[in-house]
């Protein structure tokens, strides 16, 4: 393993991407930003993968972006490799869960917000530091943050660059759950196992609809999938027979 890279592990239907850069508290280097969309493309192409977990190595999620090449960052603006990686993560076709310990700052917070769900350990700390650096936070990133926590909370984070603890992050909706020390891994495993057992048709459609990615034609297509797949009949039969459902729908080839 190199000092700074993203690694992937597979455990049944759950893929875990780990941010690993111990010398910089798991800061994302340019190479890591470029690597993430490639990894996500490969995982999305694997029909066995039903849930994605993003986390950091060694008790730290991600302390931000490595600002070593500031000129490249300034020249790119909203077209930066960080924004491209964030957008690819947000568009990933399976449910995504950020498992957060320690620092989740700047680029780390950017990645966490791009996930569908965020679970945090009680020691997690969150911050959005551009105002301390004289940078303009990318527009797609700013809008995604505001959509998640609301305009006022987003402005507080952006205006002050202050770190907030896990309790405040939970209150403003930045995270979905806060777990005591030592319980995060087990809770993430239980949650992802539950999601993986549910109807993939339902989960995939729900993600598209909530994210505003399903137009009228796509909605009609989803309802046709329900009618034609037998997924709903299997779900009702499983309830009536008091057994686990045997859902069989799988996504068709890319549309």
Tab-separated table of C-alpha atoms in Angstrom:
chain	number	residue	atom	x	y	z
A	1	UNK	CA	0.000	0.000	0.000
A	2	UNK	CA	1.277	3.450	-0.873
A	3	UNK	CA	1.127	6.221	1.704
A	4	UNK	CA	-1.796	7.967	-0.005
A	5	UNK	CA	-4.454	5.997	-1.855
A	6	UNK	CA	-8.004	4.711	-1.846
A	7	UNK	CA	-8.514	1.027	-1.147
A	8	UNK	CA	-11.551	-1.156	-1.784
A	9	UNK	CA	-12.787	-4.212	0.086
A	10	UNK	CA	-15.811	-6.354	-0.759
A	11	UNK	CA	-17.876	-8.191	1.848
A	12	UNK	CA	-20.772	-9.862	0.081
A	13	UNK	CA	-23.007	-7.111	-1.326
A	14	UNK	CA	-21.192	-4.302	0.531
A	15	UNK	CA	-18.206	-2.495	-0.971
A	16	UNK	CA	-16.076	-0.323	1.304
A	17	UNK	CA	-13.827	2.441	-0.022
A	18	UNK	CA	-11.203	3.528	2.519
A	19	UNK	CA	-9.401	6.888	2.389
A	20	UNK	CA	-5.778	6.256	3.373
A	21	UNK	CA	-3.244	9.031	3.761
A	22	UNK	CA	-1.968	8.762	7.339
A	23	UNK	CA	0.723	11.420	7.035
A	24	UNK	CA	-1.936	14.055	6.239
A	25	UNK	CA	-4.870	12.794	8.352
A	26	UNK	CA	-6.339	11.192	5.226
A	27	UNK	CA	-6.334	14.391	3.170
A	28	UNK	CA	-7.290	13.757	-0.450
A	29	UNK	CA	-4.399	14.219	-2.851
A	30	UNK	CA	-4.953	15.074	-6.539
A	31	UNK	CA	-4.233	11.449	-7.427
A	32	UNK	CA	-6.858	10.269	-4.938
A	33	UNK	CA	-9.482	12.660	-6.309
A	34	UNK	CA	-8.794	11.272	-9.787
A	35	UNK	CA	-8.832	7.697	-8.503
A	36	UNK	CA	-12.267	7.885	-6.869
A	37	UNK	CA	-14.447	8.126	-10.018
A	38	UNK	CA	-12.511	5.228	-11.568
A	39	UNK	CA	-13.139	3.059	-8.511
A	40	UNK	CA	-16.805	4.017	-8.477
A	41	UNK	CA	-17.198	3.155	-12.157
A	42	UNK	CA	-15.834	-0.313	-11.490
A	43	UNK	CA	-17.999	-0.901	-8.432
A	44	UNK	CA	-21.147	0.312	-10.171
A	45	UNK	CA	-20.472	-2.137	-13.000
A	46	UNK	CA	-20.387	-5.040	-10.513
A	47	UNK	CA	-23.943	-6.406	-10.115
A	48	UNK	CA	-23.011	-8.017	-6.796
A	49	UNK	CA	-22.441	-4.617	-5.152
A	50	UNK	CA	-25.634	-3.349	-3.530
A	51	UNK	CA	-24.321	-0.814	-1.002
A	52	UNK	CA	-21.196	1.369	-0.821
A	53	UNK	CA	-19.495	2.512	2.392
A	54	UNK	CA	-16.990	5.370	2.372
A	55	UNK	CA	-14.728	5.710	5.401
A	56	UNK	CA	-11.250	6.714	6.490
A	57	UNK	CA	-8.367	4.677	7.861
A	58	UNK	CA	-7.030	4.906	11.392
A	59	UNK	CA	-9.914	6.646	13.117
A	60	UNK	CA	-10.018	9.721	10.859
A	61	UNK	CA	-12.462	10.191	7.995
A	62	UNK	CA	-10.727	12.895	5.938
A	63	UNK	CA	-9.100	16.157	6.984
A	64	UNK	CA	-9.755	17.815	3.628
A	65	UNK	CA	-8.080	18.303	0.295
A	66	UNK	CA	-4.316	18.386	-0.021
A	67	UNK	CA	-3.690	22.019	-0.991
A	68	UNK	CA	-0.143	21.437	-2.174
A	69	UNK	CA	-0.973	22.526	-5.735
A	70	UNK	CA	-2.953	25.672	-4.987
A	71	UNK	CA	-2.483	27.145	-8.468
A	72	UNK	CA	-4.179	24.121	-10.050
A	73	UNK	CA	-7.055	24.406	-7.585
A	74	UNK	CA	-7.542	28.127	-8.237
A	75	UNK	CA	-7.452	27.698	-12.005
A	76	UNK	CA	-10.034	24.895	-11.997
A	77	UNK	CA	-12.825	26.611	-10.039
A	78	UNK	CA	-16.011	24.549	-10.171
A	79	UNK	CA	-14.359	22.304	-12.748
A	80	UNK	CA	-11.913	20.861	-10.230
A	81	UNK	CA	-11.138	17.183	-9.877
A	82	UNK	CA	-12.598	17.359	-6.367
A	83	UNK	CA	-15.975	18.496	-7.682
A	84	UNK	CA	-15.859	15.822	-10.396
A	85	UNK	CA	-15.227	13.152	-7.761
A	86	UNK	CA	-17.996	14.521	-5.546
A	87	UNK	CA	-20.481	14.542	-8.420
A	88	UNK	CA	-19.579	10.970	-9.366
A	89	UNK	CA	-20.088	9.839	-5.790
A	90	UNK	CA	-23.459	11.608	-5.578
A	91	UNK	CA	-24.529	9.928	-8.837
A	92	UNK	CA	-23.449	6.420	-7.773
A	93	UNK	CA	-26.300	4.082	-8.614
A	94	UNK	CA	-26.407	2.238	-5.276
A	95	UNK	CA	-27.017	3.531	-1.741
A	96	UNK	CA	-23.921	5.149	-0.219
A	97	UNK	CA	-23.083	5.458	3.469
A	98	UNK	CA	-20.325	7.608	4.975
A	99	UNK	CA	-18.907	6.083	8.178
A	100	UNK	CA	-17.246	8.997	9.948
A	101	UNK	CA	-14.717	9.061	12.760
A	102	UNK	CA	-12.498	11.946	13.784
A	103	UNK	CA	-11.974	14.816	11.360
A	104	UNK	CA	-14.451	15.308	8.527
A	105	UNK	CA	-13.337	18.676	7.194
A	106	UNK	CA	-13.295	20.489	3.850
A	107	UNK	CA	-12.959	17.913	1.097
A	108	UNK	CA	-13.851	15.214	3.609
A	109	UNK	CA	-17.109	16.945	4.460
A	110	UNK	CA	-17.656	17.432	0.725
A	111	UNK	CA	-17.456	13.659	0.194
A	112	UNK	CA	-19.606	12.834	3.219
A	113	UNK	CA	-22.360	15.196	2.064
A	114	UNK	CA	-22.302	13.547	-1.371
A	115	UNK	CA	-23.238	10.220	0.248
A	116	UNK	CA	-26.873	9.237	0.799
A	117	UNK	CA	-26.471	8.601	4.527
A	118	UNK	CA	-23.931	9.664	7.145
A	119	UNK	CA	-23.250	7.822	10.392
A	120	UNK	CA	-20.758	9.342	12.812
A	121	UNK	CA	-18.878	8.311	15.897
A	122	UNK	CA	-19.261	10.602	18.889
A	123	UNK	CA	-15.697	11.900	18.390
A	124	UNK	CA	-16.367	13.139	14.842
A	125	UNK	CA	-15.790	16.795	14.044
A	126	UNK	CA	-17.045	18.631	10.963
A	127	UNK	CA	-15.966	21.824	9.275
A	128	UNK	CA	-16.091	23.753	5.999
A	129	UNK	CA	-12.934	25.919	5.958
A	130	UNK	CA	-12.894	28.049	2.746
A	131	UNK	CA	-13.476	31.302	4.675
A	132	UNK	CA	-10.234	30.675	6.559
A	133	UNK	CA	-8.426	30.121	3.262
A	134	UNK	CA	-9.900	32.860	1.088
A	135	UNK	CA	-11.464	30.330	-1.296
A	136	UNK	CA	-14.929	30.178	-2.827
A	137	UNK	CA	-16.573	26.850	-2.063
A	138	UNK	CA	-17.708	25.256	-5.363
A	139	UNK	CA	-21.299	26.028	-6.303
A	140	UNK	CA	-22.423	22.381	-6.651
A	141	UNK	CA	-20.887	21.603	-3.264
A	142	UNK	CA	-22.463	24.656	-1.620
A	143	UNK	CA	-25.907	23.833	-3.003
A	144	UNK	CA	-25.661	20.202	-1.895
A	145	UNK	CA	-24.685	21.281	1.621
A	146	UNK	CA	-27.542	23.812	1.810
A	147	UNK	CA	-30.048	21.241	0.537
A	148	UNK	CA	-28.963	18.887	3.316
A	149	UNK	CA	-28.781	21.177	6.356
A	150	UNK	CA	-30.802	24.208	5.234
A	151	UNK	CA	-29.632	27.705	4.253
A	152	UNK	CA	-28.994	29.034	7.760
A	153	UNK	CA	-26.900	26.106	8.976
A	154	UNK	CA	-24.987	26.049	5.680
A	155	UNK	CA	-24.223	29.752	6.004
A	156	UNK	CA	-23.026	29.280	9.581
A	157	UNK	CA	-20.614	26.558	8.501
A	158	UNK	CA	-19.423	28.565	5.487
A	159	UNK	CA	-19.226	31.990	7.153
A	160	UNK	CA	-17.368	30.865	10.287
A	161	UNK	CA	-15.273	27.850	9.214
A	162	UNK	CA	-15.839	26.644	12.789
A	163	UNK	CA	-15.630	22.983	13.666
A	164	UNK	CA	-18.869	21.499	14.983
A	165	UNK	CA	-19.120	18.367	17.056
A	166	UNK	CA	-21.165	15.276	16.249
A	167	UNK	CA	-24.056	16.382	18.442
A	168	UNK	CA	-24.504	19.651	16.583
A	169	UNK	CA	-24.018	17.873	13.262
A	170	UNK	CA	-26.912	15.596	14.201
A	171	UNK	CA	-29.148	18.489	15.231
A	172	UNK	CA	-28.674	20.362	11.953
A	173	UNK	CA	-29.095	17.251	9.808
A	174	UNK	CA	-25.490	16.978	8.673
A	175	UNK	CA	-25.417	13.390	9.963
A	176	UNK	CA	-28.204	10.846	10.422
A	177	UNK	CA	-26.943	8.978	13.486
A	178	UNK	CA	-24.259	9.424	16.148
A	179	UNK	CA	-22.839	6.310	17.768
A	180	UNK	CA	-20.797	5.892	20.960
A	181	UNK	CA	-17.118	5.085	20.585
A	182	UNK	CA	-16.612	1.564	19.337
A	183	UNK	CA	-20.147	1.078	17.994
A	184	UNK	CA	-19.887	2.752	14.589
A	185	UNK	CA	-18.551	-0.254	12.670
A	186	UNK	CA	-21.219	-2.593	13.981
A	187	UNK	CA	-24.030	-0.167	13.273
A	188	UNK	CA	-22.802	0.492	9.730
A	189	UNK	CA	-22.597	-3.270	9.128
A	190	UNK	CA	-26.157	-3.755	10.398
A	191	UNK	CA	-27.522	-0.858	8.363
A	192	UNK	CA	-25.865	-1.907	5.118
A	193	UNK	CA	-26.997	-5.508	5.626
A	194	UNK	CA	-30.574	-4.294	6.001
A	195	UNK	CA	-30.372	-2.147	2.867
A	196	UNK	CA	-28.840	-5.025	0.893
A	197	UNK	CA	-31.763	-7.286	1.875
A	198	UNK	CA	-34.423	-4.865	0.656
A	199	UNK	CA	-35.869	-4.727	-2.841
A	200	UNK	CA	-33.231	-3.334	-5.138
A	201	UNK	CA	-35.986	-2.044	-7.377
A	202	UNK	CA	-37.491	0.006	-4.545
A	203	UNK	CA	-34.147	1.275	-3.273
A	204	UNK	CA	-32.840	2.280	-6.700
A	205	UNK	CA	-36.062	4.023	-7.671
A	206	UNK	CA	-36.243	5.817	-4.316
A	207	UNK	CA	-32.720	7.166	-4.706
A	208	UNK	CA	-33.469	8.508	-8.193
A	209	UNK	CA	-36.749	10.115	-7.124
A	210	UNK	CA	-35.409	11.701	-3.930
A	211	UNK	CA	-32.412	13.058	-5.848
A	212	UNK	CA	-34.684	14.580	-8.495
A	213	UNK	CA	-33.288	12.423	-11.289
A	214	UNK	CA	-36.533	10.783	-12.461
A	215	UNK	CA	-38.646	12.613	-15.046
A	216	UNK	CA	-42.179	11.555	-16.013
A	217	UNK	CA	-40.964	8.954	-18.520
A	218	UNK	CA	-38.594	7.470	-15.969
A	219	UNK	CA	-41.339	7.309	-13.335
A	220	UNK	CA	-43.567	5.463	-15.795
A	221	UNK	CA	-40.685	3.081	-16.475
A	222	UNK	CA	-40.265	2.400	-12.747
A	223	UNK	CA	-43.963	1.618	-12.328
A	224	UNK	CA	-43.762	-0.736	-15.307
A	225	UNK	CA	-40.841	-2.473	-13.619
A	226	UNK	CA	-42.998	-3.029	-10.535
A	227	UNK	CA	-45.810	-4.499	-12.631
A	228	UNK	CA	-43.579	-6.712	-14.762
A	229	UNK	CA	-40.981	-7.906	-12.256
A	230	UNK	CA	-43.218	-9.615	-9.712
A	231	UNK	CA	-41.256	-7.844	-6.984
A	232	UNK	CA	-44.350	-6.510	-5.193
A	233	UNK	CA	-46.121	-9.886	-5.355
A	234	UNK	CA	-43.075	-11.510	-3.778
A	235	UNK	CA	-42.975	-8.893	-1.039
A	236	UNK	CA	-46.653	-9.375	-0.164
A	237	UNK	CA	-46.318	-13.173	-0.294
A	238	UNK	CA	-43.337	-13.045	2.054
A	239	UNK	CA	-45.311	-10.993	4.577
A	240	UNK	CA	-48.311	-13.332	4.373
A	241	UNK	CA	-46.109	-16.416	4.714
A	242	UNK	CA	-43.979	-14.838	7.463
A	243	UNK	CA	-40.692	-15.469	5.684
A	244	UNK	CA	-37.889	-13.310	4.301
A	245	UNK	CA	-38.621	-12.050	0.777
A	246	UNK	CA	-36.698	-13.434	-2.158
A	247	UNK	CA	-36.376	-10.335	-4.292
A	248	UNK	CA	-34.874	-10.980	-7.703
A	249	UNK	CA	-34.961	-7.694	-9.631
A	250	UNK	CA	-31.611	-6.537	-10.956
A	251	UNK	CA	-30.867	-3.294	-12.798
A	252	UNK	CA	-30.928	-3.596	-16.578
A	253	UNK	CA	-28.017	-2.418	-18.643
A	254	UNK	CA	-27.310	1.303	-18.552
A	255	UNK	CA	-30.100	3.278	-20.178
